[in-house]
PDB file of C-alpha atoms in Angstrom:
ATOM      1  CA  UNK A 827       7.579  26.812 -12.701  1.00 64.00           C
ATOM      2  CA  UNK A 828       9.052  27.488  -9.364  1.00 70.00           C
ATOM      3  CA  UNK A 829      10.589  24.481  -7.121  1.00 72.00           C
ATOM      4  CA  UNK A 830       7.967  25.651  -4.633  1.00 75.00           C
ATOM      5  CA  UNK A 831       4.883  25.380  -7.182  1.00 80.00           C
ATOM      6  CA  UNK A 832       6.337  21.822  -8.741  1.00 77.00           C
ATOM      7  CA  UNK A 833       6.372  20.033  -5.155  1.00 81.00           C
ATOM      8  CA  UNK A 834       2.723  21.536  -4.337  1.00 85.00           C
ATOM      9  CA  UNK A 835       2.237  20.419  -7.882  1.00 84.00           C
ATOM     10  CA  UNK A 836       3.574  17.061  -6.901  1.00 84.00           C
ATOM     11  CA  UNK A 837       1.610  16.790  -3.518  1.00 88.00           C
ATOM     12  CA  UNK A 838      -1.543  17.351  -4.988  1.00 89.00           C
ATOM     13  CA  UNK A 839      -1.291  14.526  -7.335  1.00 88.00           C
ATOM     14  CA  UNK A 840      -1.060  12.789  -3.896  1.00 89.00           C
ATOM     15  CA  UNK A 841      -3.627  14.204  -2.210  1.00 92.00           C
ATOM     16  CA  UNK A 842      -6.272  14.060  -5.266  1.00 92.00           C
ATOM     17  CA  UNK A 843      -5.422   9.943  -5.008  1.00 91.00           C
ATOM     18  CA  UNK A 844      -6.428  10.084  -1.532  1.00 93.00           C
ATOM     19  CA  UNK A 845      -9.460  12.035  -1.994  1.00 94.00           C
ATOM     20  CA  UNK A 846     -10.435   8.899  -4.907  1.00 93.00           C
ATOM     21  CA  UNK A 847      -9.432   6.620  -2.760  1.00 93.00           C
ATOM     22  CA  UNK A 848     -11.646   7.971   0.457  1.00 95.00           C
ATOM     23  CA  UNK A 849     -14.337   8.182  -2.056  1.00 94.00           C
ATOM     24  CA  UNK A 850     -14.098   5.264  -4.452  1.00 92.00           C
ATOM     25  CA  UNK A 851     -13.297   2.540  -1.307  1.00 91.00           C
ATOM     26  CA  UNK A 852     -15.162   4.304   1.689  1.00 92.00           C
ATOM     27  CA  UNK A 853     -17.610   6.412   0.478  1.00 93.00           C
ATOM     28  CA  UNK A 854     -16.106   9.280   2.182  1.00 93.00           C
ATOM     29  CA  UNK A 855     -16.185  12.665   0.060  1.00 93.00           C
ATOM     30  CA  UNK A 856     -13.342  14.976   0.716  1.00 92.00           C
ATOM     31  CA  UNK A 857     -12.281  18.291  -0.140  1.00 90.00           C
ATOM     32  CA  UNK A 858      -9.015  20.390  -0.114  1.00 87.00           C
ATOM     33  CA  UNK A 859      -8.627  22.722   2.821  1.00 79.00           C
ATOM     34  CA  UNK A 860      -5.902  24.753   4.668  1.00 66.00           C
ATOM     35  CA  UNK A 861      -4.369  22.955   7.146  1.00 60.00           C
ATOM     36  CA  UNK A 862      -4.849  25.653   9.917  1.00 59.00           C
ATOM     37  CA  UNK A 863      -8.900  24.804   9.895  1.00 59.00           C
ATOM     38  CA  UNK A 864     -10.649  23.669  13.121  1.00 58.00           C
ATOM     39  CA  UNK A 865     -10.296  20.445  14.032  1.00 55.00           C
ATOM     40  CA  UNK A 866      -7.175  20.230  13.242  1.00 53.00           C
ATOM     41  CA  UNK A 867      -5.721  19.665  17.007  1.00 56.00           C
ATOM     42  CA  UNK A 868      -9.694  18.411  18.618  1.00 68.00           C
ATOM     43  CA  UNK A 869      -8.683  14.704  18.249  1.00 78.00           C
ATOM     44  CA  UNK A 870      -5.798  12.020  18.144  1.00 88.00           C
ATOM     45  CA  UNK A 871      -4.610  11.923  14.698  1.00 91.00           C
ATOM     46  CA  UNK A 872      -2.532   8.867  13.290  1.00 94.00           C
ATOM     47  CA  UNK A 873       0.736   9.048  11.569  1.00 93.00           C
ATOM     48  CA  UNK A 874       2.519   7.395   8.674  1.00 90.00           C
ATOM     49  CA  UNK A 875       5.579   8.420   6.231  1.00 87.00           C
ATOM     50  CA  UNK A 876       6.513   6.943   3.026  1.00 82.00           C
ATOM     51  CA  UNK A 877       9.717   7.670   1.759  1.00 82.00           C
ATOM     52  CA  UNK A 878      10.794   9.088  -1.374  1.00 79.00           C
ATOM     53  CA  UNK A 879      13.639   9.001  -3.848  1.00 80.00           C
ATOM     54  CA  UNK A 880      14.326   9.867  -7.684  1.00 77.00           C
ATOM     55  CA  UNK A 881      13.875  13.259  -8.727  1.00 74.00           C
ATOM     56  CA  UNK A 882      13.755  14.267  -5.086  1.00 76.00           C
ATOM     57  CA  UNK A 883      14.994  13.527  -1.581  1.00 81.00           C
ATOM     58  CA  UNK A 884      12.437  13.509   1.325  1.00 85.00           C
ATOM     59  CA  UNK A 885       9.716  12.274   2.300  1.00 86.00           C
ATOM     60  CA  UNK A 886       5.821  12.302   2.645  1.00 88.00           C
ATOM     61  CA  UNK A 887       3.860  12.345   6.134  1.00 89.00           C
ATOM     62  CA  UNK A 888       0.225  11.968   6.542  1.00 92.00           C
ATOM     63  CA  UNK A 889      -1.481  12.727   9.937  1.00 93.00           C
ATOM     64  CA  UNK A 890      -5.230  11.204   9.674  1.00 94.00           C
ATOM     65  CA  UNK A 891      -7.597  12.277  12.364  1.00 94.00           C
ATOM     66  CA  UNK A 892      -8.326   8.499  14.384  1.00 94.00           C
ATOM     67  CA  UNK A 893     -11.951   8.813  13.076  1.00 94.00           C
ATOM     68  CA  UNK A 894     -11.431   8.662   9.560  1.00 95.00           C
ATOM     69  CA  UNK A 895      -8.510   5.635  10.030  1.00 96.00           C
ATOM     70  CA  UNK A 896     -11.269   3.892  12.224  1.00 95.00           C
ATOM     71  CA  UNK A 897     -13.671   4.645   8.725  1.00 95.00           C
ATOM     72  CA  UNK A 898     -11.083   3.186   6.382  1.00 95.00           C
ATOM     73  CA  UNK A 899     -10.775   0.239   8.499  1.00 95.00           C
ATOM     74  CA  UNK A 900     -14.854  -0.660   8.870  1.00 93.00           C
ATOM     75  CA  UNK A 901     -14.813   0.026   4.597  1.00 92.00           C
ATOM     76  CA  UNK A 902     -11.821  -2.429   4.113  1.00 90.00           C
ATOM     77  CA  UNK A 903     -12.481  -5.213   6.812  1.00 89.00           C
ATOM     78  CA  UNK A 904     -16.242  -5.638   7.679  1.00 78.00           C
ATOM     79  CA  UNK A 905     -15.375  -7.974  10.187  1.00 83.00           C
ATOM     80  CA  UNK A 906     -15.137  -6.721  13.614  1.00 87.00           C
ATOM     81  CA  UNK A 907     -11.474  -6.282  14.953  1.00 88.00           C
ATOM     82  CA  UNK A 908     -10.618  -8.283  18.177  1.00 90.00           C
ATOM     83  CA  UNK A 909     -10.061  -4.839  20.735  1.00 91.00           C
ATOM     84  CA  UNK A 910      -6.181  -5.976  21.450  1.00 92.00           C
ATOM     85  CA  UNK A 911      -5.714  -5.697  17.731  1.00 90.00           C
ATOM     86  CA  UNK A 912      -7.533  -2.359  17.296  1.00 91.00           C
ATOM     87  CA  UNK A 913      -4.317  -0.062  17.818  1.00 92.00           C
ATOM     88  CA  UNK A 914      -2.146  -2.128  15.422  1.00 91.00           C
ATOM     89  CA  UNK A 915      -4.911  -1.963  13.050  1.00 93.00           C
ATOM     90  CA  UNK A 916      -5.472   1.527  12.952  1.00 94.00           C
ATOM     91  CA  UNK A 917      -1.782   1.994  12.312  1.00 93.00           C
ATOM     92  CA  UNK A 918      -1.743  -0.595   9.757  1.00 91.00           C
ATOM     93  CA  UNK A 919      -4.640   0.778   8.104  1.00 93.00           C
ATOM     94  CA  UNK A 920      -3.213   3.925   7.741  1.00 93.00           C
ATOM     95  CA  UNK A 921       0.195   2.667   6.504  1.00 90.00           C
ATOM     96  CA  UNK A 922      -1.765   0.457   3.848  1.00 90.00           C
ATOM     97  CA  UNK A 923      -4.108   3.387   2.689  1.00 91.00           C
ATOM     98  CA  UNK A 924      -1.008   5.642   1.835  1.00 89.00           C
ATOM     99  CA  UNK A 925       0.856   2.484   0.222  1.00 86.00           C
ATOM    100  CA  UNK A 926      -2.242   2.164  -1.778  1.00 89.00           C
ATOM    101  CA  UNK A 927      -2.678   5.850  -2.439  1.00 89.00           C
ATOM    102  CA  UNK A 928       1.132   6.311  -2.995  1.00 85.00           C
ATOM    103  CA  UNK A 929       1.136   3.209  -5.388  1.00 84.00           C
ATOM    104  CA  UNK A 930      -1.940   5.223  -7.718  1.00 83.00           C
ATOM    105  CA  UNK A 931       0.285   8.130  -8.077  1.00 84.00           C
ATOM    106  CA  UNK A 932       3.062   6.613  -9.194  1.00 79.00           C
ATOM    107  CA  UNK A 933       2.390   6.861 -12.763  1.00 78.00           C
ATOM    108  CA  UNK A 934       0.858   9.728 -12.808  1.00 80.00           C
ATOM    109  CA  UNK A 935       3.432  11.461 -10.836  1.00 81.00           C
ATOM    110  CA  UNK A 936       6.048  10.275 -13.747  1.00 79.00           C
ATOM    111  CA  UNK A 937       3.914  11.419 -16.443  1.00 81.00           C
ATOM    112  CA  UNK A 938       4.097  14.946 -14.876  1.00 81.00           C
ATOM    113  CA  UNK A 939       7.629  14.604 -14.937  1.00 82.00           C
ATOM    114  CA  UNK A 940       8.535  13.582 -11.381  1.00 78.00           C
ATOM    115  CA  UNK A 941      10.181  10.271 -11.246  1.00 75.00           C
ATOM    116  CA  UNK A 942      10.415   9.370  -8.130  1.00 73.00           C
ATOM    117  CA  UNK A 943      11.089   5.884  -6.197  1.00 72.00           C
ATOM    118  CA  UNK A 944       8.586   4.272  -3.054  1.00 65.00           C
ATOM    119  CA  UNK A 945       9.376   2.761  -0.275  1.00 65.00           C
ATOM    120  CA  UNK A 946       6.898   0.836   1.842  1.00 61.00           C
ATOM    121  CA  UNK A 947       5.208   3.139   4.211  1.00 63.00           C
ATOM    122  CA  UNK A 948       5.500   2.828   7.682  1.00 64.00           C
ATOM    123  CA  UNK A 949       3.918   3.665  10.728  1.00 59.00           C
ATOM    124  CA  UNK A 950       4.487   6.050  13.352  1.00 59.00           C
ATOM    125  CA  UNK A 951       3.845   6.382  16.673  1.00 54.00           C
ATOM    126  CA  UNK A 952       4.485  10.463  16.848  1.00 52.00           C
ATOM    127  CA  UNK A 953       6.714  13.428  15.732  1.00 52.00           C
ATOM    128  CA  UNK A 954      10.159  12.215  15.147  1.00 54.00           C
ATOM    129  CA  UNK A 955      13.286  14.536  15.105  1.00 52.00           C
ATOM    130  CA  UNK A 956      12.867  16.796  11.921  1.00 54.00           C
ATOM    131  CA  UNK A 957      16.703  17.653  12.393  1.00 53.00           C
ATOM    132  CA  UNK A 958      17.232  16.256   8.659  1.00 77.00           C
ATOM    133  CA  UNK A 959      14.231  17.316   7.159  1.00 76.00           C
ATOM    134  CA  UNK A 960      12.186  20.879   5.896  1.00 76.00           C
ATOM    135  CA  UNK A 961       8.574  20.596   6.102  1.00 70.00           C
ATOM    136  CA  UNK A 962       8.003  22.022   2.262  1.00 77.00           C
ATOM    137  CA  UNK A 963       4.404  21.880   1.366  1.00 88.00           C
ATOM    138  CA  UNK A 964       1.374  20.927   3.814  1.00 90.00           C
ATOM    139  CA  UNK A 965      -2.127  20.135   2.182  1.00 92.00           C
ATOM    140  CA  UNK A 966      -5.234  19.521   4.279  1.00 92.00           C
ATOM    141  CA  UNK A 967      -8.014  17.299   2.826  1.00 93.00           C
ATOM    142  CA  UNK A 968     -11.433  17.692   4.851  1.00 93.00           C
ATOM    143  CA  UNK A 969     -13.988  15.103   4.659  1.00 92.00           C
ATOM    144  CA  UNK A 970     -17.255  15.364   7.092  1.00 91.00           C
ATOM    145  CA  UNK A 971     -15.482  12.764   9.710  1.00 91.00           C
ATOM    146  CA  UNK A 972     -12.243  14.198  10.069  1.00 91.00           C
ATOM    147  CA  UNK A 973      -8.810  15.773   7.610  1.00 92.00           C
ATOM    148  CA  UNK A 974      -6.038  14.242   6.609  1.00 93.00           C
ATOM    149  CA  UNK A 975      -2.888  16.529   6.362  1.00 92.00           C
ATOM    150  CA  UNK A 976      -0.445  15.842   3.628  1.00 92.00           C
ATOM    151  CA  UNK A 977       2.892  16.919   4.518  1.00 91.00           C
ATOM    152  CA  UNK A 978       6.096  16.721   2.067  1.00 89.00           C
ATOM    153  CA  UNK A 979       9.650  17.385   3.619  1.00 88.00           C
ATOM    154  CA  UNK A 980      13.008  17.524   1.716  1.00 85.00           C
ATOM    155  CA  UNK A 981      16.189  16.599   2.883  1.00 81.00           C
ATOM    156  CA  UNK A 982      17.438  19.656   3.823  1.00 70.00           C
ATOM    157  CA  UNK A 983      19.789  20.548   1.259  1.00 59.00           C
TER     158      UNK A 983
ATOM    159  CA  UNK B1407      -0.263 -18.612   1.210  1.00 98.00           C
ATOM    160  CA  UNK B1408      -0.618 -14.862   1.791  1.00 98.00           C
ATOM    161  CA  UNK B1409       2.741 -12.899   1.525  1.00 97.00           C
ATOM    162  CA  UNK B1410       2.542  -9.468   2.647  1.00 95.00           C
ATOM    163  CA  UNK B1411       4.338  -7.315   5.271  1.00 90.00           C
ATOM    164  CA  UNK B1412       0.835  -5.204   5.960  1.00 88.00           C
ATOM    165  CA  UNK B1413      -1.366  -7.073   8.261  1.00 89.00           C
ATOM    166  CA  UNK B1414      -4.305  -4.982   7.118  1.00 90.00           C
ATOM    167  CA  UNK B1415      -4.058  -6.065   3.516  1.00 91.00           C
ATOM    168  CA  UNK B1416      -3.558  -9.794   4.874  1.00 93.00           C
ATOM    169  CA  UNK B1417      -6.976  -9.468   6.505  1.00 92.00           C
ATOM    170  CA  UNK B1418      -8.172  -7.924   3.711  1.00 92.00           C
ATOM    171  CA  UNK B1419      -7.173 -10.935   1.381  1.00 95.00           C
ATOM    172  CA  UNK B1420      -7.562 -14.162   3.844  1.00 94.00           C
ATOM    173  CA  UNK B1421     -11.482 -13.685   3.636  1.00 93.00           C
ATOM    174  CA  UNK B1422     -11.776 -13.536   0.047  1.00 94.00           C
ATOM    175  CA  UNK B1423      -9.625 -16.604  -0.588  1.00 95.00           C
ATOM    176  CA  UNK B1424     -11.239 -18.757   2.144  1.00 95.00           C
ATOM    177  CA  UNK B1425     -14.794 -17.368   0.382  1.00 93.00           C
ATOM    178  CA  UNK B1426     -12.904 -19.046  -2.793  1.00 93.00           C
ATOM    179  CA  UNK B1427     -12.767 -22.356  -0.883  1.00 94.00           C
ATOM    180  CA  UNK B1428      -9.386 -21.929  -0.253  1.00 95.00           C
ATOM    181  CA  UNK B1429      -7.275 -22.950   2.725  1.00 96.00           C
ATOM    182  CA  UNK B1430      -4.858 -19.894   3.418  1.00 97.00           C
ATOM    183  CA  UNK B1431      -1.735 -22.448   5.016  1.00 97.00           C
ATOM    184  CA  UNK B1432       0.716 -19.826   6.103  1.00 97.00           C
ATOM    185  CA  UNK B1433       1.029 -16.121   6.065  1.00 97.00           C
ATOM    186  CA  UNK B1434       4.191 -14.570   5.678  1.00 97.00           C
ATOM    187  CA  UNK B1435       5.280 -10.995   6.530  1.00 95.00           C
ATOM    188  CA  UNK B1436       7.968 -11.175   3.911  1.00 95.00           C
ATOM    189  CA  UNK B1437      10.352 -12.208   1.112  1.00 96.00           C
ATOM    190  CA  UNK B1438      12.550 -14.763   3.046  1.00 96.00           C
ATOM    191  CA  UNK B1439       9.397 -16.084   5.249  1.00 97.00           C
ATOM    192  CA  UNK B1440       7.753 -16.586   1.851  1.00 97.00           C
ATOM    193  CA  UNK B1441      10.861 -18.784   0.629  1.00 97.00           C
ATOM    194  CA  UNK B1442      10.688 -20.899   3.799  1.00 97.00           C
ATOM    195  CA  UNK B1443       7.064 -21.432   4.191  1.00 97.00           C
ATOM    196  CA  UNK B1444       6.782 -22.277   0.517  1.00 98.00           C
ATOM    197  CA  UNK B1445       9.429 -24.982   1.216  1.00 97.00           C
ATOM    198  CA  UNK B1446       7.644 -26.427   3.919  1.00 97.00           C
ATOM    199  CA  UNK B1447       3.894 -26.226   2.334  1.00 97.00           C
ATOM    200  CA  UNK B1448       4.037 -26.193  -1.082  1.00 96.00           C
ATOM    201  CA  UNK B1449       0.777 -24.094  -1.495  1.00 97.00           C
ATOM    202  CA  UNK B1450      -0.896 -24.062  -4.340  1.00 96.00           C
ATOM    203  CA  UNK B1451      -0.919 -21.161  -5.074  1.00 97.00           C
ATOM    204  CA  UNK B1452       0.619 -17.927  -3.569  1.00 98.00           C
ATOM    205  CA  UNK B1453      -0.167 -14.554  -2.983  1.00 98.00           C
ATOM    206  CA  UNK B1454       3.172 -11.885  -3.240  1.00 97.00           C
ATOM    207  CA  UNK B1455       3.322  -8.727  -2.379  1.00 94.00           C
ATOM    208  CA  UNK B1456       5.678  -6.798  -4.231  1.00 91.00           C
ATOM    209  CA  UNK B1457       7.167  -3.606  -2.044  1.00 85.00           C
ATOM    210  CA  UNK B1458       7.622  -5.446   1.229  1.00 86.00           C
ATOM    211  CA  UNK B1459      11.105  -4.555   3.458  1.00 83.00           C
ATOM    212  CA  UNK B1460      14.099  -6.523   2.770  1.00 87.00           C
ATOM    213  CA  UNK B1461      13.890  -9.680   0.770  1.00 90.00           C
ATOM    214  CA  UNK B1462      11.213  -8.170  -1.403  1.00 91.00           C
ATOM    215  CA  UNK B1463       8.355  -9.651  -3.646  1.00 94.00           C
ATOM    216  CA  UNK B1464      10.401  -9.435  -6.428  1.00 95.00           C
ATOM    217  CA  UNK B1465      12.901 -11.490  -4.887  1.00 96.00           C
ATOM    218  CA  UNK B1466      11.176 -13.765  -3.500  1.00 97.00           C
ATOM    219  CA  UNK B1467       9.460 -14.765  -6.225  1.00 97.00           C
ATOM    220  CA  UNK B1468      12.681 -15.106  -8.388  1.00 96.00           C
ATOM    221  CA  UNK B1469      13.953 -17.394  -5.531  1.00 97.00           C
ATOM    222  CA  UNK B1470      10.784 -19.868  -5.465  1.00 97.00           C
ATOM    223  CA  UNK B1471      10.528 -20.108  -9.039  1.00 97.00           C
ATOM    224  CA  UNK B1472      14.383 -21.230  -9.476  1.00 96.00           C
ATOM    225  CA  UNK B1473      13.771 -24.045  -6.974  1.00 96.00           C
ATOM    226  CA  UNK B1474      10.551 -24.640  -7.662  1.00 96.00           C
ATOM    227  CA  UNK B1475       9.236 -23.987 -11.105  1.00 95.00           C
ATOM    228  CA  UNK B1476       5.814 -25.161 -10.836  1.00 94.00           C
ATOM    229  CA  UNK B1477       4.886 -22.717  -8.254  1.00 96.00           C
ATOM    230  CA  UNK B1478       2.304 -20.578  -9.071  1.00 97.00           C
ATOM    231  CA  UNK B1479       2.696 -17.400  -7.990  1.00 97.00           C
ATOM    232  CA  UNK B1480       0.178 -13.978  -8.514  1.00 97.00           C
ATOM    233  CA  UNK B1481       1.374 -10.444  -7.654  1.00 96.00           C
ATOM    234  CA  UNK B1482      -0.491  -8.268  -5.440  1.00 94.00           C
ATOM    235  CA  UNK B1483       0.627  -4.787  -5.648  1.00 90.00           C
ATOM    236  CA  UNK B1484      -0.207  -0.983  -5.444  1.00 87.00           C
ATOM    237  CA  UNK B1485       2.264   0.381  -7.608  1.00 82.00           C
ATOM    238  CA  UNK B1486       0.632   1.075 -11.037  1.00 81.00           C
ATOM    239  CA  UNK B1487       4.107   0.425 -12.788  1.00 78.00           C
ATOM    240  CA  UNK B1488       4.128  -1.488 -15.560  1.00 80.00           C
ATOM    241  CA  UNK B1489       7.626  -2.112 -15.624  1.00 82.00           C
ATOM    242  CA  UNK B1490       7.374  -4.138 -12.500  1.00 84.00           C
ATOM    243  CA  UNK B1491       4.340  -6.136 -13.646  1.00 87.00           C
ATOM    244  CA  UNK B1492       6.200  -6.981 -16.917  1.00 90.00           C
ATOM    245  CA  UNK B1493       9.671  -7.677 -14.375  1.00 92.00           C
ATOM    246  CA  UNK B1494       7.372 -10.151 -12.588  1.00 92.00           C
ATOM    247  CA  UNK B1495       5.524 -11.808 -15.729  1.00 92.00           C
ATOM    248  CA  UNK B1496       9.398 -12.234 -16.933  1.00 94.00           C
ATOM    249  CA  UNK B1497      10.296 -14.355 -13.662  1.00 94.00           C
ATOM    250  CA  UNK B1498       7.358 -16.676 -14.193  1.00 94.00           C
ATOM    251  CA  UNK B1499       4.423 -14.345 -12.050  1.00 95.00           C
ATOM    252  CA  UNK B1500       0.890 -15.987 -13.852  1.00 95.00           C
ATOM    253  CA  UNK B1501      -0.536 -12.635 -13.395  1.00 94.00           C
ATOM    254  CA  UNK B1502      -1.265  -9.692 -10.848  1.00 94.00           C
ATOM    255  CA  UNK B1503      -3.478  -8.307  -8.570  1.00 95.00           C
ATOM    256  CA  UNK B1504      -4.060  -3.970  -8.383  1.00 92.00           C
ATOM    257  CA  UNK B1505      -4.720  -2.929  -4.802  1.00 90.00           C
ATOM    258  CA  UNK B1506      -7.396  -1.685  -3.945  1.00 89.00           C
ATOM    259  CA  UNK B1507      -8.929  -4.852  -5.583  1.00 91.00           C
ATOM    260  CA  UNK B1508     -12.590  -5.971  -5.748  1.00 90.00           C
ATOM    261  CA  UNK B1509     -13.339  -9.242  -4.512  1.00 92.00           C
ATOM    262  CA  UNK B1510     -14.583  -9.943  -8.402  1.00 94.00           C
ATOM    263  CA  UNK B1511     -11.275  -9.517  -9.447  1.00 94.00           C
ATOM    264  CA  UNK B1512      -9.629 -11.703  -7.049  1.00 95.00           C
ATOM    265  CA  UNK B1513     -11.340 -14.600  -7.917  1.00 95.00           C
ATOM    266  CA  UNK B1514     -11.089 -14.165 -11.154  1.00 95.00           C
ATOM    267  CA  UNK B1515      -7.544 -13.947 -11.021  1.00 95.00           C
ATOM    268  CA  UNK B1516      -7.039 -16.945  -9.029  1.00 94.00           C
ATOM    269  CA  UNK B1517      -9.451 -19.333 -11.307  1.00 93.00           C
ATOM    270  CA  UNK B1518      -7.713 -18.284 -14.303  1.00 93.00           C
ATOM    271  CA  UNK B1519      -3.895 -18.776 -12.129  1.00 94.00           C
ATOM    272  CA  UNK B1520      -5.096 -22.294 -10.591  1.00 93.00           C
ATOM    273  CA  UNK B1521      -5.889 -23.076 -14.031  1.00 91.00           C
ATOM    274  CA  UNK B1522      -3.002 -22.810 -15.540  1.00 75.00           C
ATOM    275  CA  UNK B1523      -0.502 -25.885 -15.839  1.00 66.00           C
ATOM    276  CA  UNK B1524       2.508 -26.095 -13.749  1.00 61.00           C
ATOM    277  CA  UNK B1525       5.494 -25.535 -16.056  1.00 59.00           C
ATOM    278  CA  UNK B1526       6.693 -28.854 -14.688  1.00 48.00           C
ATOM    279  CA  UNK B1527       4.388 -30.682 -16.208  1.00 42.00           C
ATOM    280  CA  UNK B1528       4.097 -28.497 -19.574  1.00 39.00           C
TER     281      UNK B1528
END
């Protein structure tokens, strides 16, 4: 298998958590796409990395459009969010939903042969210097109130 | 007490313990809040995160239980990595919770935790 067919490989073991996660917790069906479909650039989309070491160096980005954060949020916290609190809780709930997505892949990701450590997530407020880093592999998952784009980057080496 | 650096999964917990009948005394954002705010409170139970920034859950934990070995402590985590859950049973964890976690499961956990005797006394 190529290097470039293992990290899609890789990704997609990602991306198929998030699309049981978006389902299981919010009820939210999603399906793979290519990341230059409309919508992509219609509204504000939210942005979180996470990290990754082991069997490779880089990391994984998501951009989520607002609407489907704003979903997540409503599934996982009925309770209305105070409005000063909304922006912090979008980003949180974004940076929560890949720890939780990241943390389900774990295992599987090491049973497909890709050991590889987490780090927490965190949140970001836009595009940071890619200087360091190769945008690899993008994957687009499309659900009916926005996509999510799944982007791994390697070190460059 | 609710240790975890996300302040979604903090408001995702605080309901569900206070729907327990539980008083949540502190939360703490991480490992070394968690040390001091279980020094000052003594909760009865806490709540620990396991990834967190710096002084992780790990840590923590190890660090509460040396000082204070009847603390009863239940890991919340997302990693599905059994290595860690056995790591934290072998520090003196009662038990674990997966994320994302019903609300089922959380009480359940924390009956059967609360129930169990602080080594202290054992």
């Amino acid at each position: 298998m190529s290097e470039k067919t293992q990290l899609r490989d890789l990704l997609e073991c990602v991306v198929e958590r998030a699309g049981g996660f978006l389902w299981e917790q919010v009820g939210l069906p999603a399906e793979f796409g290519r990341p230059d479909e409309p919508a992509r650039e219609q509204e504000r989309l939210l942005m979180a990395t996470f990290p990754v070491t082991g069997s490779l160096e880089g990391r994984i980005t998501v951009r989520a459009a607002e609407r489907v954060v704003t979903k997540i949020l409503n599934a996982m916290i009925p309770e209305p969010v105070p409005a000063e609190e909304e922006e912090l809780m979008l980003q949180e709930t974004l940076r929560e939903t890949l720890n939780i997505i990241i943390g389900s892949s774990t295992e599987m990701l090491r049973r497909r042969g890709y050991p590889i450590e987490v780090f927490p997530p965190f949140a970001t407020a836009g595009e940071e210097s890619e200087a360091s880093y190769q945008e690899d592999i993008e994957i687009t998952l499309h659900t009916q109130t926005g996509s999510m784009h799944f982007v791994l980057s390697l070190v460059n080496r | 007490m609710i240790v975890d650096d996300s302040l979604m999964a903090r408001r995702m917990l605080k309901p569900i313990l206070e729907e327990a009948g539980h008083e949540v005394v502190m939360e703490a954002t991480g490992g070394k809040e968690a040390i001091r705010g279980y020094k000052l409170h003594s909760p009865d139970l806490v709540t620990m995160d396991i990834t967190m920034p710096g002084t992780d859950g790990m840590s923590a934990t190890k660090e509460i239980l040396r000082e204070f070995p009847e603390a009863r402590i239940v890991m919340v985590t997302a990693l599905r990595d059994q290595n860690k859950i056995l790591e934290a049973a072998g520090l003196g964890a009662l038990n674990y919770i997966l994320k994302p976690y019903s609300k089922d499961k959380v009480f359940a956990v924390l009956k059967e935790a609360l129930a169990e005797t602080p080594v202290k006394t054992r």
